[in-house]
Amino acid sequence: MDVMGDKTTLLETGRFVQPVDFSESTGDLSQPMDRDETGEAAEEARQRLAAETGDVEAMSVLGALLLRRGDLDGAEPHLRAATAAGDRAAANNLGVLLHQRGYADDAAGWWRIAAVAGSAAAAHALGRHHRERGDEPAAEYWLRQSAEQGHALGAYALADLLEHRGDTGAEQWMRTAAERGHREAAYRLARALDRRLRPEGDAGDDDGAGAEAEQWYRQAAARGHRRAALHLGAILERRGALKEAGRWYLTSAKDGEARAACALGFLLRDAGDTESAAVWWLRAAQDGDGNAANALGALHAERGEPQTAERWYRAAMDAGDDNGAYNLGLLCAEQGRTAQAEQWYRRAAYAGHREAANALAILLLQGGDTAGAEPWFSKAAEAGSVDAAFNLGILFAGRGEEPVALRWYERAAAAGHTEAALQVGIARLRDGDEPGAEQHLRCAAGGGSAEAAYRLATVLDARRPPVPAHSLGESAHLEKSECEEWYERAATQGHRRAQVRVGMLAASRGDVVEAARWYREAAEAGSRNGAFNLGLLLAREGSEPEAAVWWTRAADAGHGRAALRLALVYARRGELAEGQGWADRAVALGPAEVSERAARLRDALREELSA
């Protein structure tokens, strides 16, 4: 190796061309730093003329220009000449050239000389060389030299080395590199902050740490980092800034990020643009994204194209997405292909898909294989399936094992399962634990359970002080109590007993129109109490013929009082045989007091008929 000038000469040389960075993902050496290509030919001619006159700086710059162009043969003599004259930039670039030729050890020798002379770029390259050789102490020494001189690549490489070793100082250097514009460092710093803030599966909160992570994602994304753009889009989507999220997804997707293309597809679908969504899903699926393939499968299934749907579900499965097998199971089950559905459910369940395990258990249970279903319900529940926990509760309740069933209901209810909360509430009521029952019934009612809303209303109703009675038609201006609000919520959801109760409360307030509306709605939905009460209301308003129609409907559904009312109506009309028939029906239907009154009326009608 040629002897260079003394160290002082090298340190005083301010001219120096850095090698282009190591690739952020692989660390391979690339070309020297970029320059504006405008006028490059003229610049090269000018530098060549100066180099021919012995200008060391021109030799160094010309060698760098040729090296960047890939003209290694043309660059090497100029770089060697400048290096021999003490130019540290040339020494660094000569190392780059030799590394590209495959002479790594020779390259390291020149990098060492340039690094000793103060070249941060050479120190970075030398540090990477030692790390590739497995000499981590030497790698750390030179990378630290580079980083401490303000070299972004050196700071990033040092952070990467320290992170690999689990050193706490890694984040500091990663932050330093990010602050100096290193996009991969900005991305990795953001990921570290994000993971700290949002453990896997946790949506997290956008507090200060979240804002900092977003800032670094933005910096990396703005510099063309496609994964940073993907994560930034996800943050914005969670926040509800869908337009901006879509722009970043689009940027990332155009750069080839399949997950971003898939996410963009979902955004477009939610916005109602299914056709555009399908285009991006197709692009992502063709790049191996299983989630996108599943989305395409679901889209074609909705369109009634099961064969195409199955093809995409299989593509998802081939991409390693267990949802593909699960969705194939769902598709087969919808088509009545039970054996194939079981096969696909099993495949997904054995791979750890909890909802597939739950679906498999349901399939087995429907086939009468209770013993086979239980372990799959248990596996799914232990893996976190709330539905499976609820189904286990149903399974054990069906066996009469109420304490075990309650434990599973409680587990599902704690995870927010509405029907499980209802079952726990009912169990608490049965055990006399009214406060516990109210708590769970409120959860279930808030989750949309009409039955829970009705039962909660009955609990609250029992605590109410008596309300003064009002004559029908008399106006009352009482504020609705909480129990009435819950009755109305259940009634609005179609709960027939709640509809009858809301009608009764309206009648007690003197609101005949409201009472009739709710009674009629319950009656038309099949409520015999609703039909009976509507008949009473109509009879009091003077519409006995219409009342008889509703009492007939109620009596036919097994309502004893309605049968007794009909017996009285026909008796008053003089239709004694018809009255006797309804009286017989009332005796049979009960309850006891109705049966007694109906028996007396029947006997009286019989005597009248035989007279």
Coordinates of C-alpha atoms in Angstrom, one line a residue:
M1 CA 0.0 0.0 0.0
D2 CA 1.4 3.4 -1.0
V3 CA 2.6 5.6 1.8
M4 CA 0.4 8.6 2.4
G5 CA 1.3 12.1 3.6
D6 CA 1.6 12.8 7.3
K7 CA -1.3 12.8 9.6
T8 CA -1.4 16.6 9.9
T9 CA -1.7 17.0 6.2
L10 CA -4.6 14.6 6.1
L11 CA -6.4 16.2 9.0
E12 CA -6.0 19.6 7.4
T13 CA -7.5 18.4 4.1
G14 CA -11.1 19.6 4.1
R15 CA -11.9 18.0 0.8
F16 CA -13.6 14.7 1.2
V17 CA -16.2 12.6 -0.6
Q18 CA -18.3 10.3 1.6
P19 CA -19.4 6.9 0.4
V20 CA -23.0 6.6 0.0
D21 CA -24.5 5.1 2.9
F22 CA -24.8 1.5 3.6
S23 CA -28.2 0.4 2.5
E24 CA -30.6 0.7 5.5
S25 CA -31.8 -2.8 5.3
T26 CA -28.7 -4.8 4.3
G27 CA -25.7 -2.6 5.0
D28 CA -24.1 -3.1 1.6
L29 CA -21.8 -0.5 0.3
S30 CA -23.1 1.7 -2.5
Q31 CA -21.9 4.6 -4.5
P32 CA -20.4 7.9 -3.3
M33 CA -22.7 10.7 -2.3
D34 CA -25.1 12.1 -4.9
R35 CA -24.5 15.4 -6.7
D36 CA -26.7 17.4 -9.0
E37 CA -26.3 15.8 -12.4
T38 CA -26.9 19.1 -14.2
G39 CA -23.6 20.1 -15.8
E40 CA -21.9 17.0 -14.6
A41 CA -20.2 16.5 -17.9
A42 CA -18.8 20.0 -17.9
E43 CA -17.7 19.5 -14.3
E44 CA -15.9 16.3 -15.2
A45 CA -14.1 18.0 -18.1
R46 CA -13.0 20.8 -15.8
Q47 CA -11.8 18.5 -13.1
R48 CA -10.0 16.3 -15.6
L49 CA -8.0 19.3 -16.9
A50 CA -7.1 20.3 -13.4
A51 CA -6.1 16.7 -12.5
E52 CA -3.8 16.5 -15.5
T53 CA -1.9 19.5 -14.1
G54 CA -1.4 17.7 -10.8
D55 CA -4.2 19.3 -8.8
V56 CA -4.8 16.8 -5.9
E57 CA -8.3 18.0 -5.1
A58 CA -9.3 17.6 -8.8
M59 CA -7.9 14.1 -8.8
S60 CA -10.0 13.2 -5.8
V61 CA -13.2 14.8 -7.1
L62 CA -12.7 13.3 -10.6
G63 CA -12.1 9.8 -9.0
A64 CA -15.3 10.2 -7.0
L65 CA -17.3 11.2 -10.1
L66 CA -16.1 8.2 -12.0
L67 CA -16.7 5.9 -9.0
R68 CA -20.2 7.1 -8.7
R69 CA -20.8 6.4 -12.4
G70 CA -19.5 2.9 -11.9
D71 CA -16.3 3.4 -13.9
L72 CA -14.0 1.7 -11.5
D73 CA -11.1 1.3 -13.9
G74 CA -11.2 5.0 -14.7
A75 CA -11.6 6.1 -11.1
E76 CA -8.9 4.0 -9.4
P77 CA -5.7 5.7 -10.8
H78 CA -7.1 9.2 -9.9
L79 CA -8.0 8.0 -6.4
R80 CA -4.7 6.3 -5.8
A81 CA -2.8 9.4 -7.0
A82 CA -4.8 11.7 -4.7
T83 CA -4.5 9.3 -1.8
A84 CA -0.7 9.2 -2.3
A85 CA -0.8 13.0 -2.0
G86 CA -2.5 12.8 1.3
D87 CA -6.2 13.3 0.5
R88 CA -8.3 11.5 3.0
A89 CA -11.4 11.7 0.9
A90 CA -9.6 9.9 -1.8
A91 CA -8.4 7.2 0.7
N92 CA -12.0 6.7 1.8
N93 CA -13.3 6.4 -1.8
L94 CA -10.4 4.1 -2.7
G95 CA -11.6 1.8 0.1
V96 CA -15.1 2.0 -1.4
L97 CA -13.8 1.1 -4.8
L98 CA -11.7 -1.9 -3.5
H99 CA -14.7 -3.1 -1.5
Q100 CA -16.8 -3.1 -4.7
R101 CA -14.1 -5.1 -6.5
G102 CA -14.2 -7.7 -3.7
Y103 CA -11.0 -6.7 -1.9
A104 CA -12.5 -6.2 1.5
D105 CA -9.3 -6.4 3.5
D106 CA -7.5 -4.0 1.2
A107 CA -10.5 -1.6 1.5
A108 CA -10.3 -1.8 5.3
G109 CA -6.6 -0.8 5.2
W110 CA -7.4 2.4 3.3
W111 CA -10.5 3.1 5.5
R112 CA -8.3 2.8 8.6
I113 CA -5.8 5.3 7.2
A114 CA -8.7 7.7 6.3
A115 CA -10.4 7.1 9.7
V116 CA -7.2 7.8 11.6
A117 CA -6.9 11.0 9.6
G118 CA -10.4 12.0 10.9
S119 CA -12.8 10.7 8.2
A120 CA -16.1 9.9 9.9
A121 CA -17.3 8.1 6.7
A122 CA -14.3 5.9 6.7
A123 CA -14.7 5.1 10.4
H124 CA -18.2 4.1 9.7
A125 CA -17.2 1.9 6.8
L126 CA -14.4 0.4 8.9
G127 CA -16.7 -0.3 11.8
R128 CA -19.1 -2.1 9.5
H129 CA -16.3 -4.1 8.0
H130 CA -15.2 -5.3 11.5
R131 CA -18.8 -6.2 12.4
E132 CA -19.2 -8.3 9.3
R133 CA -16.0 -10.1 10.4
G134 CA -17.5 -10.7 13.8
D135 CA -15.1 -8.4 15.7
E136 CA -17.6 -6.4 17.7
P137 CA -15.2 -4.6 20.0
A138 CA -13.3 -3.1 17.0
A139 CA -16.6 -2.5 15.2
E140 CA -17.9 -0.6 18.3
Y141 CA -14.7 1.5 18.5
W142 CA -14.8 2.7 14.9
L143 CA -18.6 3.2 14.8
R144 CA -18.4 5.2 18.0
Q145 CA -15.6 7.3 16.4
S146 CA -17.8 8.0 13.4
A147 CA -21.0 8.7 15.5
E148 CA -19.2 11.1 17.8
Q149 CA -18.1 13.1 14.8
G150 CA -21.7 13.6 13.8
H151 CA -22.0 11.0 11.0
A152 CA -25.6 9.8 10.8
L153 CA -24.7 6.4 9.3
G154 CA -22.2 5.8 12.0
A155 CA -24.7 6.7 14.7
Y156 CA -27.3 4.3 13.2
A157 CA -24.8 1.5 12.8
L158 CA -23.6 2.0 16.4
A159 CA -27.2 1.9 17.6
D160 CA -27.9 -1.2 15.7
L161 CA -24.8 -2.9 17.2
L162 CA -25.7 -1.8 20.7
E163 CA -29.4 -2.9 20.3
H164 CA -28.2 -6.3 19.1
R165 CA -26.3 -6.6 22.3
G166 CA -29.2 -5.3 24.4
D167 CA -27.2 -2.2 25.5
T168 CA -29.4 0.6 26.9
G169 CA -27.4 3.2 25.0
A170 CA -28.8 2.0 21.7
E171 CA -31.8 4.3 21.8
Q172 CA -29.7 7.4 22.4
W173 CA -27.7 6.7 19.2
M174 CA -30.8 5.7 17.3
R175 CA -32.3 9.1 18.2
T176 CA -29.1 10.9 17.2
A177 CA -29.1 9.2 13.8
A178 CA -32.8 10.0 13.4
E179 CA -32.2 13.7 14.3
R180 CA -29.5 13.8 11.6
G181 CA -32.0 12.6 9.0
H182 CA -31.5 8.9 8.9
R183 CA -34.9 7.5 7.8
E184 CA -34.4 3.9 9.0
A185 CA -33.2 5.2 12.4
A186 CA -36.3 7.4 12.6
Y187 CA -38.5 4.4 11.7
R188 CA -36.9 2.1 14.3
L189 CA -37.0 4.7 17.0
A190 CA -40.7 5.2 16.2
R191 CA -41.3 1.5 16.4
A192 CA -39.5 1.2 19.8
L193 CA -41.6 4.1 21.2
D194 CA -44.8 2.6 19.7
R195 CA -44.2 -0.9 21.2
R196 CA -43.5 0.7 24.5
L197 CA -46.7 2.6 24.4
R198 CA -48.9 0.0 22.6
P199 CA -48.2 -3.6 23.6
E200 CA -49.4 -6.1 21.0
G201 CA -53.1 -6.0 20.6
D202 CA -53.5 -2.8 22.7
A203 CA -54.9 0.3 20.9
G204 CA -53.1 2.5 23.4
D205 CA -53.5 6.2 23.9
D206 CA -52.0 9.0 21.9
D207 CA -50.2 10.6 24.8
G208 CA -46.8 12.3 24.7
A209 CA -44.9 9.2 23.8
G210 CA -47.5 8.4 21.1
A211 CA -47.0 11.9 19.6
E212 CA -43.3 11.4 19.6
A213 CA -43.6 8.1 17.8
E214 CA -45.9 9.7 15.2
Q215 CA -43.3 12.5 14.7
W216 CA -40.6 10.0 13.8
Y217 CA -42.9 8.0 11.6
R218 CA -43.7 11.2 9.8
Q219 CA -40.0 12.0 9.3
A220 CA -39.2 8.6 8.0
A221 CA -42.3 8.5 5.8
A222 CA -41.5 11.9 4.3
R223 CA -38.1 10.5 3.4
G224 CA -39.7 7.6 1.5
H225 CA -39.8 4.9 4.1
R226 CA -42.7 2.8 3.1
R227 CA -43.2 0.9 6.3
A228 CA -43.2 4.2 8.2
A229 CA -45.9 5.5 5.9
L230 CA -47.9 2.3 6.7
H231 CA -47.6 2.8 10.4
L232 CA -48.4 6.5 10.2
G233 CA -51.5 5.6 8.2
A234 CA -52.6 3.2 10.9
I235 CA -52.1 5.8 13.6
L236 CA -54.2 8.3 11.6
E237 CA -56.8 5.8 10.9
R238 CA -57.2 5.0 14.6
R239 CA -57.6 8.7 15.2
G240 CA -60.3 9.0 12.6
A241 CA -58.2 11.1 10.2
L242 CA -59.1 8.8 7.3
K243 CA -58.2 11.1 4.4
E244 CA -54.7 11.7 5.6
A245 CA -54.4 8.0 6.5
G246 CA -55.5 7.1 3.0
R247 CA -52.8 9.3 1.5
W248 CA -50.0 7.7 3.5
Y249 CA -51.4 4.2 2.7
L250 CA -51.4 5.1 -0.9
T251 CA -47.8 6.4 -0.7
S252 CA -46.7 3.2 1.0
A253 CA -48.7 1.0 -1.4
K254 CA -47.2 2.6 -4.5
D255 CA -43.8 1.9 -3.1
G256 CA -44.7 -1.8 -2.9
E257 CA -45.9 -2.3 0.7
A258 CA -48.5 -5.0 0.4
R259 CA -50.0 -4.4 3.9
A260 CA -50.5 -0.7 3.0
A261 CA -52.4 -1.7 -0.2
C262 CA -54.5 -4.1 1.9
A263 CA -55.3 -1.3 4.5
L264 CA -56.1 1.1 1.7
G265 CA -58.5 -1.4 0.3
F266 CA -60.4 -1.6 3.6
L267 CA -60.5 2.2 3.8
L268 CA -62.0 2.4 0.4
R269 CA -64.5 -0.4 1.1
D270 CA -65.7 1.4 4.3
A271 CA -66.1 4.5 2.2
G272 CA -68.4 2.6 -0.2
D273 CA -65.9 2.2 -3.1
T274 CA -65.8 -1.5 -3.3
E275 CA -64.4 -1.7 -6.8
S276 CA -61.3 0.4 -6.0
A277 CA -60.9 -1.6 -2.8
A278 CA -60.8 -4.8 -4.9
V279 CA -58.1 -3.3 -7.1
W280 CA -55.8 -2.7 -4.1
W281 CA -56.6 -6.0 -2.4
L282 CA -55.8 -7.7 -5.7
R283 CA -52.4 -6.0 -5.8
A284 CA -51.7 -6.8 -2.2
A285 CA -52.8 -10.4 -2.5
Q286 CA -50.6 -10.9 -5.6
D287 CA -47.7 -9.7 -3.4
G288 CA -48.5 -12.4 -0.9
D289 CA -50.7 -10.6 1.6
G290 CA -53.0 -13.2 3.1
N291 CA -55.3 -10.6 4.7
A292 CA -56.0 -9.1 1.3
A293 CA -56.7 -12.5 -0.2
N294 CA -59.2 -13.1 2.6
A295 CA -60.9 -9.8 1.9
L296 CA -61.2 -10.7 -1.8
G297 CA -62.6 -14.0 -0.9
A298 CA -65.2 -12.4 1.3
L299 CA -66.0 -9.9 -1.4
H300 CA -66.7 -12.6 -4.0
A301 CA -68.7 -14.7 -1.4
E302 CA -70.9 -11.6 -0.9
R303 CA -71.4 -11.4 -4.6
G304 CA -72.5 -15.0 -4.8
E305 CA -69.3 -16.2 -6.4
P306 CA -68.3 -19.1 -4.1
Q307 CA -65.8 -20.7 -6.4
T308 CA -63.8 -17.5 -6.8
A309 CA -64.1 -16.9 -3.1
E310 CA -62.8 -20.3 -2.4
R311 CA -59.8 -19.7 -4.7
W312 CA -58.9 -16.6 -2.7
Y313 CA -59.3 -18.2 0.6
R314 CA -56.9 -20.9 -0.5
A315 CA -54.5 -18.2 -1.6
A316 CA -54.7 -16.7 1.9
M317 CA -54.1 -20.0 3.4
D318 CA -51.1 -20.6 1.1
A319 CA -49.8 -17.2 2.3
G320 CA -49.7 -18.5 5.8
D321 CA -52.9 -16.8 7.0
D322 CA -55.0 -19.2 9.2
N323 CA -58.1 -17.1 8.5
G324 CA -58.0 -18.6 5.0
A325 CA -58.8 -22.1 6.4
Y326 CA -61.4 -20.7 8.8
N327 CA -63.1 -18.8 6.0
L328 CA -63.1 -21.9 3.8
G329 CA -64.8 -23.7 6.7
L330 CA -67.5 -20.9 6.9
L331 CA -68.0 -21.1 3.2
C332 CA -68.4 -24.9 3.2
A333 CA -70.8 -24.7 6.2
E334 CA -73.0 -22.1 4.4
Q335 CA -73.2 -24.5 1.4
G336 CA -74.1 -27.5 3.6
R337 CA -70.7 -29.2 3.0
T338 CA -70.4 -30.2 6.6
A339 CA -67.5 -32.7 6.2
Q340 CA -65.4 -30.2 4.3
A341 CA -66.3 -27.4 6.8
E342 CA -65.1 -29.6 9.7
Q343 CA -61.9 -30.3 7.8
W344 CA -61.0 -26.7 7.3
Y345 CA -62.1 -25.7 10.8
R346 CA -59.8 -28.4 12.2
R347 CA -56.9 -27.2 10.1
A348 CA -57.3 -23.6 11.4
A349 CA -58.0 -24.7 14.9
Y350 CA -54.9 -26.9 15.1
A351 CA -53.0 -23.8 13.9
G352 CA -54.3 -21.9 16.9
H353 CA -57.2 -20.1 15.4
R354 CA -59.5 -19.7 18.3
E355 CA -62.7 -18.8 16.4
A356 CA -62.2 -21.8 14.2
A357 CA -61.9 -24.0 17.3
N358 CA -65.2 -22.5 18.5
A359 CA -66.9 -23.0 15.1
L360 CA -65.6 -26.6 15.1
A361 CA -67.0 -27.2 18.5
I362 CA -70.4 -25.8 17.4
L363 CA -70.4 -28.1 14.4
L364 CA -69.6 -31.1 16.5
L365 CA -72.3 -30.2 19.0
Q366 CA -74.9 -29.8 16.2
G367 CA -73.9 -33.3 15.1
G368 CA -74.5 -34.6 18.6
D369 CA -70.9 -35.1 19.5
T370 CA -70.9 -33.2 22.9
A371 CA -67.8 -35.0 24.1
G372 CA -65.9 -33.9 21.1
A373 CA -67.2 -30.4 21.2
E374 CA -66.2 -29.6 24.8
P375 CA -62.4 -29.7 24.4
W376 CA -62.5 -27.4 21.4
F377 CA -64.7 -25.0 23.3
S378 CA -62.2 -25.1 26.1
K379 CA -59.3 -24.6 23.8
A380 CA -60.9 -21.6 22.1
A381 CA -62.0 -20.1 25.4
E382 CA -58.5 -20.5 26.9
A383 CA -57.1 -18.8 23.8
G384 CA -59.4 -15.8 24.5
S385 CA -62.6 -16.6 22.5
V386 CA -65.4 -14.8 24.4
D387 CA -68.0 -16.7 22.3
A388 CA -66.4 -20.0 23.2
A389 CA -66.6 -19.1 26.9
F390 CA -70.3 -18.3 26.6
N391 CA -70.9 -21.5 24.7
L392 CA -69.2 -23.5 27.5
G393 CA -71.6 -21.9 29.9
I394 CA -74.5 -23.1 27.7
L395 CA -73.0 -26.5 27.5
F396 CA -72.6 -26.9 31.3
A397 CA -76.0 -25.3 32.0
G398 CA -77.6 -27.9 29.7
R399 CA -76.0 -30.6 31.8
G400 CA -77.4 -29.1 35.0
E401 CA -73.9 -28.1 36.2
E402 CA -74.9 -24.5 37.1
P403 CA -71.9 -23.5 39.2
V404 CA -69.5 -24.4 36.3
A405 CA -71.7 -22.8 33.8
L406 CA -71.8 -19.6 35.9
R407 CA -68.0 -19.4 36.0
W408 CA -67.8 -19.5 32.2
Y409 CA -70.7 -17.0 31.9
E410 CA -68.8 -14.7 34.3
R411 CA -65.6 -15.0 32.2
A412 CA -67.4 -14.1 29.0
A413 CA -69.3 -11.3 30.7
A414 CA -66.1 -9.8 32.0
A415 CA -64.9 -9.7 28.4
G416 CA -68.0 -7.8 27.4
H417 CA -70.3 -10.6 26.1
T418 CA -73.8 -9.2 26.3
E419 CA -75.8 -12.5 26.6
A420 CA -73.3 -13.9 29.1
A421 CA -73.8 -10.8 31.3
L422 CA -77.6 -11.4 31.1
Q423 CA -77.1 -15.0 32.2
V424 CA -75.0 -13.9 35.2
G425 CA -77.6 -11.3 36.0
I426 CA -80.4 -13.9 36.0
A427 CA -78.2 -16.2 38.2
R428 CA -77.6 -13.3 40.7
L429 CA -81.3 -12.6 40.8
R430 CA -82.0 -16.3 41.5
D431 CA -79.5 -16.2 44.3
G432 CA -81.0 -13.1 45.8
D433 CA -78.0 -10.9 45.0
E434 CA -79.9 -7.9 43.6
P435 CA -77.0 -5.4 43.5
G436 CA -74.8 -8.0 41.6
A437 CA -77.7 -8.8 39.3
E438 CA -78.4 -5.1 38.6
Q439 CA -74.7 -4.5 37.7
H440 CA -74.7 -7.3 35.1
L441 CA -78.1 -6.5 33.8
R442 CA -77.0 -3.0 33.2
C443 CA -74.0 -4.2 31.2
A444 CA -76.2 -6.5 29.2
A445 CA -78.9 -3.9 28.6
G446 CA -76.3 -1.4 27.6
G447 CA -74.9 -3.9 25.1
G448 CA -78.3 -4.1 23.4
S449 CA -80.0 -7.1 25.1
A450 CA -83.8 -6.4 25.2
E451 CA -84.3 -9.2 27.8
A452 CA -81.7 -7.6 30.1
A453 CA -83.4 -4.2 29.7
Y454 CA -86.7 -5.7 30.6
R455 CA -85.3 -7.6 33.6
L456 CA -83.4 -4.5 34.8
A457 CA -86.6 -2.5 34.5
T458 CA -88.5 -5.1 36.7
V459 CA -85.8 -4.9 39.3
L460 CA -86.0 -1.1 39.4
D461 CA -89.8 -1.2 39.1
A462 CA -90.0 -3.3 42.3
R463 CA -88.3 -0.5 44.2
R464 CA -90.6 2.3 43.1
P465 CA -93.1 3.8 45.5
P466 CA -96.7 3.3 44.4
V467 CA -97.9 5.7 41.7
P468 CA -101.3 7.3 42.2
A469 CA -104.0 5.8 39.9
H470 CA -105.5 7.8 37.1
S471 CA -108.7 7.3 35.3
L472 CA -108.5 6.4 31.7
G473 CA -108.4 9.6 29.6
E474 CA -107.1 11.7 32.5
S475 CA -103.9 13.5 31.7
A476 CA -100.9 13.1 33.9
H477 CA -97.7 15.0 33.7
L478 CA -95.3 12.7 35.6
E479 CA -91.7 12.4 34.5
K480 CA -90.7 8.9 33.4
S481 CA -88.7 6.9 35.9
E482 CA -85.6 5.0 35.0
C483 CA -87.4 1.7 35.0
E484 CA -89.9 3.1 32.5
E485 CA -87.0 4.2 30.2
W486 CA -85.6 0.6 30.4
Y487 CA -89.1 -0.9 29.7
E488 CA -89.4 1.4 26.7
R489 CA -85.9 0.5 25.4
A490 CA -86.8 -3.2 25.6
A491 CA -90.2 -2.5 24.0
T492 CA -88.7 -0.6 21.2
Q493 CA -86.5 -3.7 20.5
G494 CA -89.6 -5.8 20.2
H495 CA -89.8 -7.4 23.7
R496 CA -93.4 -8.3 24.1
R497 CA -93.6 -8.4 27.9
A498 CA -91.9 -5.0 28.0
Q499 CA -94.5 -3.7 25.4
V500 CA -97.3 -4.8 27.6
R501 CA -95.7 -3.2 30.7
V502 CA -95.2 0.1 28.8
G503 CA -98.8 0.0 27.8
M504 CA -99.9 -0.6 31.4
L505 CA -97.7 2.3 32.6
A506 CA -99.2 4.5 29.9
A507 CA -102.7 3.5 30.9
S508 CA -101.9 4.2 34.6
R509 CA -101.0 7.7 33.5
G510 CA -104.2 8.0 31.6
D511 CA -102.6 8.0 28.2
V512 CA -105.1 5.8 26.4
V513 CA -103.6 6.3 22.9
E514 CA -100.1 5.3 24.0
A515 CA -101.4 2.3 26.0
A516 CA -103.4 1.1 23.0
R517 CA -100.4 1.5 20.7
W518 CA -98.1 -0.7 22.8
Y519 CA -100.8 -3.3 23.6
R520 CA -101.6 -3.6 19.9
E521 CA -97.9 -3.9 19.0
A522 CA -97.4 -6.7 21.6
A523 CA -100.6 -8.4 20.6
E524 CA -99.7 -8.4 16.9
A525 CA -96.4 -9.9 17.8
G526 CA -98.2 -12.8 19.6
S527 CA -98.5 -11.6 23.2
R528 CA -101.7 -13.0 24.7
N529 CA -101.5 -10.5 27.6
G530 CA -101.2 -7.7 25.1
A531 CA -104.2 -8.9 23.2
F532 CA -106.2 -9.3 26.5
N533 CA -105.3 -5.8 27.8
L534 CA -106.0 -4.3 24.4
G535 CA -109.4 -5.9 24.6
L536 CA -110.0 -4.4 28.1
L537 CA -109.0 -1.0 26.8
L538 CA -111.3 -1.2 23.8
A539 CA -114.2 -2.5 25.9
R540 CA -113.9 0.5 28.3
E541 CA -113.9 2.8 25.4
G542 CA -117.1 1.2 24.2
S543 CA -115.7 -1.0 21.4
E544 CA -116.8 -4.4 22.7
P545 CA -117.1 -6.1 19.3
E546 CA -113.4 -5.3 18.5
A547 CA -112.5 -6.1 22.1
A548 CA -114.0 -9.6 21.6
V549 CA -111.8 -10.1 18.5
W550 CA -108.6 -9.5 20.6
W551 CA -110.0 -11.6 23.6
T552 CA -110.6 -14.4 21.1
R553 CA -107.0 -14.2 20.0
A554 CA -105.8 -14.2 23.6
A555 CA -108.0 -17.1 24.6
D556 CA -106.9 -19.2 21.6
A557 CA -103.3 -18.6 22.9
G558 CA -104.3 -20.0 26.3
H559 CA -105.4 -16.9 28.3
G560 CA -108.0 -17.9 30.8
R561 CA -109.3 -14.5 31.7
A562 CA -109.8 -13.7 28.0
A563 CA -111.9 -16.9 27.7
L564 CA -113.9 -15.8 30.8
R565 CA -114.5 -12.3 29.3
L566 CA -115.8 -13.9 26.1
A567 CA -118.1 -16.2 28.0
L568 CA -119.6 -13.1 29.7
V569 CA -119.9 -11.2 26.4
Y570 CA -121.8 -14.1 24.7
A571 CA -123.9 -14.6 27.8
R572 CA -125.0 -11.0 27.8
R573 CA -125.8 -11.3 24.1
G574 CA -128.0 -14.3 24.8
E575 CA -125.7 -16.7 22.9
L576 CA -125.8 -19.1 25.8
A577 CA -124.2 -22.2 24.1
E578 CA -121.3 -20.1 22.8
G579 CA -120.9 -18.6 26.3
Q580 CA -120.9 -22.0 27.9
G581 CA -118.2 -23.1 25.5
W582 CA -116.0 -20.2 26.4
A583 CA -116.7 -20.8 30.1
D584 CA -115.6 -24.4 29.7
R585 CA -112.4 -23.2 28.1
A586 CA -111.8 -20.7 31.0
V587 CA -112.3 -23.4 33.5
A588 CA -109.6 -25.5 31.8
L589 CA -107.2 -22.6 31.3
G590 CA -107.3 -21.1 34.8
P591 CA -105.8 -19.7 37.0
A592 CA -107.8 -21.0 40.0
E593 CA -109.9 -17.9 40.7
V594 CA -110.8 -17.7 37.0
S595 CA -111.7 -21.4 36.9
E596 CA -114.0 -20.9 39.9
R597 CA -115.8 -17.9 38.4
A598 CA -116.0 -19.6 35.0
A599 CA -117.4 -22.8 36.6
R600 CA -120.2 -20.8 38.3
L601 CA -121.0 -19.0 35.0
R602 CA -120.9 -22.3 33.1
D603 CA -123.3 -24.0 35.5
A604 CA -125.7 -21.0 35.4
L605 CA -125.6 -21.1 31.6
R606 CA -126.3 -24.8 31.6
E607 CA -129.3 -24.4 33.8
E608 CA -130.6 -21.6 31.6
L609 CA -130.2 -23.8 28.6
S610 CA -132.0 -26.7 30.2
A611 CA -134.8 -24.6 31.5

